[in-house]
Amino acid sequence: MKGDAFKSATVIKVLAFALLSIAFFYFGKHWSDGSQQLVFFNSRQDSASLTNPTNPSSQFVSISPNFNKSFDLSSIINDTTVSDKPLEKTPSVEVVLSPPPPPPSPPPAVQKMGVLDENGVMNDDFEVGEFDPEVVDNWGVGNETDVEEGDGVKRFRVKKFGLCPDSMREYIPCLDNVEAISKLKSTERGEKFERHCPEKGKGLNCLVPPPRGYRAPITWPKSRDEVWFSNVPHARLAEDKGGQNWILIDKDKFKFPGGGTQFIHGADQYLDQIEKMLPEIAFGRHVRVALDIGCGVASFGAYLLSRNVLTLSVAPKDVHENQIQFALERGVPAMVAAIATHRLLYPSQAFELIHCSRCRINWTRDDGILLLEVNRLLRAGGYFVWAAQPVYKHEAALEEQWEEMVNLTTRLCWNLVKKEGYIAIWQKPLNNSCYLSREEGTQPPLCDPHDDPDDVWYVDLKACITRLPEEGYGANITTWPSRLQYPPDRLQSIQVDSYLSRKELFNAESKFWKEIIESYVRAWHWKKLKLRNVMDMRAGFGGFAAAMIENQLDCWVLNVVSVSGKNTLPVIFDRGLLGVMHDWCEPFDTYPRTYDLLHANGLFSIEQKRCNMSTIMLEMDRILRPGGRAYIRDSVAVMDELQDIGKAMGWHVTVRDTSEGPHASYKILTGDKHLLRA
């Protein structure tokens, strides 16, 4: 019984194994012959399937991607070797190779249209771009002034400013006021060349456009000798002065050979002659700051720069109206100014040397009132250099002019120290002793003791001799370069409301700007910016300009002292720097597009009480070159409005924290001006 039971169990196991084998064979054959397809269940359920599971469209079963396809599994599994032969088609399998994906397209070429490159780093070779007349037509269209209200505070969004007409490309508001000039009672003393600013509400309210074809200016020092014709497209000066070696046109450039009416053989030779005549002049050491009146294209000042002398070149906007524009395009310090009926906007004892070469000024008219203005500006012991026909020509009329000049300068106590060829050099006295020893009734008289010789804003010329300070202020300055950081004696004449001494304030300002400029040079790569013409719009004691020199930035700075603050101009000149008095509620006397950098520290928070901030910003845009930039360091309270105005003028505006951090009361706004284009 036991053997039968064992046999029956073995038979059953064999039968079961056989049945399983037949079943697997059958199912394998059945599923591989293409008559059945696999299905997969989708794990995602949409809302329709949940709400209506019986709806066929809501079923979440998806068909295999191999539906209706046949494969030779064995050939696919066994073919594991790589063959160089192309794949052959089989009756049951069609293999299609997808083409390789195309390589990624290269990034678009970066067009260097601004001062930043593709990495946000300052460019040296930026392009300004061509002038686009379509943008001129459409600039400012479709932009309105918005008023936002929130938390009980109203904020005004500034409307985008439109472009001025083409006729205003060289517009200087206070010197091109035709309406005011036409109403002058007299113009015989040069009144039409002085400031006549537009009335309130009639000022500049648009963006002065550049000439067509305007290009990024040639950089210094190459610009001393050549500039683009398209940037100052006026040929009259070259036509009038072509034979005097001033300026000539060469293809697409103006060239400046370095000559002048009285020094056609070149400014360098002329300067050598002056220094040989009077070695005490010592350019760059004793003479540091000079004034060139009737400067032409400013070659005198341009060549003195290489001798460490800062020369301010001035000339009126007369028949040769673009001479100052040429000077500034060259990168030479210059201002539009006329010595006519008002004091020039510089303090007493500002210049160690004043130069006039055929400047077409009648120095002896009206009791010598014009030469008396030169006397006010000339430092005690300073020199007046006159190169003109009366010095050397022996004609009756010219000899008479020379005698009148000698007589006037003698009564002014000037000493004719040298006369050679066509150059005469006088020296101003060091103190008042000569003035006080003149015979009673000698003309011109001394000015009233209460007359402030540094009061210059719209002050009439006076036919009197400016007294020198009894303390010797202005006469006893140190030599260059030590005078840059040495607190001058005229600090004591500045009225300052402070418990600190003036010398402490002077030294503190110098230290402050030294640290700030060093940080600007490091963080913003100022040495790569090719800055040349720079203006400090609220200069104080000139610490910003001094720091620029100490950081060896190859630029010159015009320090502007506002009429609304303390008159620190005498200190600025005593340091060996250039400066001018100005009221920022009025336009500045320079051509459009003449500065590479405008710097304003605390200007707007002070002047907003007196004038509209957009008035100052529009003037900044007028005098700033395309590709130039503005640095405005001011209180947080004015930053939003300044940012809106900057954007409305088309500037690229950025507001940054100062070194004191994000919670400081001051911020820094940088504005990059670009040429307007689509």
XYZ file of N, CA, C and O in Angstrom, residues 58 74 83 95 100 182 246 258 349 361 403 418 463 475 505 540 542 545 553 556 607:
84
model
N -13.296 58.829 -19.136
C -12.644 59.138 -17.868
C -11.780 58.000 -17.375
O -11.199 58.092 -16.320
N 14.559 37.984 -30.034
C 15.841 37.282 -29.949
C 16.952 38.053 -30.650
O 18.067 38.144 -30.171
N 28.516 47.241 -34.665
C 28.898 46.953 -36.045
C 28.978 48.245 -36.830
O 28.229 49.182 -36.604
N 13.437 49.965 -38.170
C 14.196 50.795 -37.236
C 14.483 52.136 -37.890
O 15.038 52.187 -38.989
N 20.732 63.475 -34.736
C 21.230 64.051 -33.467
C 20.693 65.465 -33.267
O 20.423 66.173 -34.230
N 17.982 141.276 -27.097
C 17.369 142.294 -27.963
C 16.836 143.486 -27.179
O 16.624 144.565 -27.739
N 46.373 127.635 -35.871
C 45.480 127.305 -34.752
C 44.890 125.920 -34.926
O 44.981 125.073 -34.052
N 49.049 123.473 -32.485
C 49.627 124.063 -31.282
C 50.012 125.515 -31.429
O 50.630 126.084 -30.526
N 42.803 137.303 -6.135
C 44.069 136.573 -6.003
C 43.921 135.092 -6.366
O 44.403 134.208 -5.662
N 41.153 143.117 -26.602
C 40.545 143.844 -25.485
C 41.251 145.187 -25.328
O 42.486 145.243 -25.279
N 51.848 153.525 -24.892
C 52.069 154.558 -23.887
C 50.924 154.602 -22.888
O 51.147 154.782 -21.675
N 59.842 142.773 -17.811
C 60.526 142.312 -19.019
C 59.714 142.680 -20.253
O 58.492 142.551 -20.264
N 35.840 150.624 -10.970
C 37.052 151.316 -11.412
C 37.885 151.733 -10.213
O 38.134 152.920 -9.958
N 49.328 135.979 -0.589
C 50.679 136.238 -1.090
C 51.675 135.177 -0.634
O 52.662 134.921 -1.313
N 38.446 121.292 9.976
C 37.448 121.016 8.943
C 38.117 120.732 7.602
O 37.717 119.817 6.873
N 32.943 122.494 -1.685
C 33.511 122.701 -0.357
C 34.898 123.315 -0.452
O 35.112 124.339 -1.105
N 37.409 121.756 -1.870
C 38.117 121.138 -2.991
C 38.721 119.790 -2.668
O 39.605 119.317 -3.397
N 38.534 117.136 -5.581
C 39.516 117.345 -6.655
C 40.915 116.964 -6.196
O 41.689 116.371 -6.962
N 44.482 110.139 -11.159
C 43.500 110.076 -12.245
C 43.801 111.226 -13.207
O 43.866 112.381 -12.804
N 41.105 116.832 -15.062
C 41.066 118.112 -14.364
C 39.653 118.300 -13.813
O 38.690 117.791 -14.366
N 19.658 122.511 -2.301
C 19.086 123.424 -3.292
C 17.602 123.204 -3.556
O 16.960 124.050 -4.171
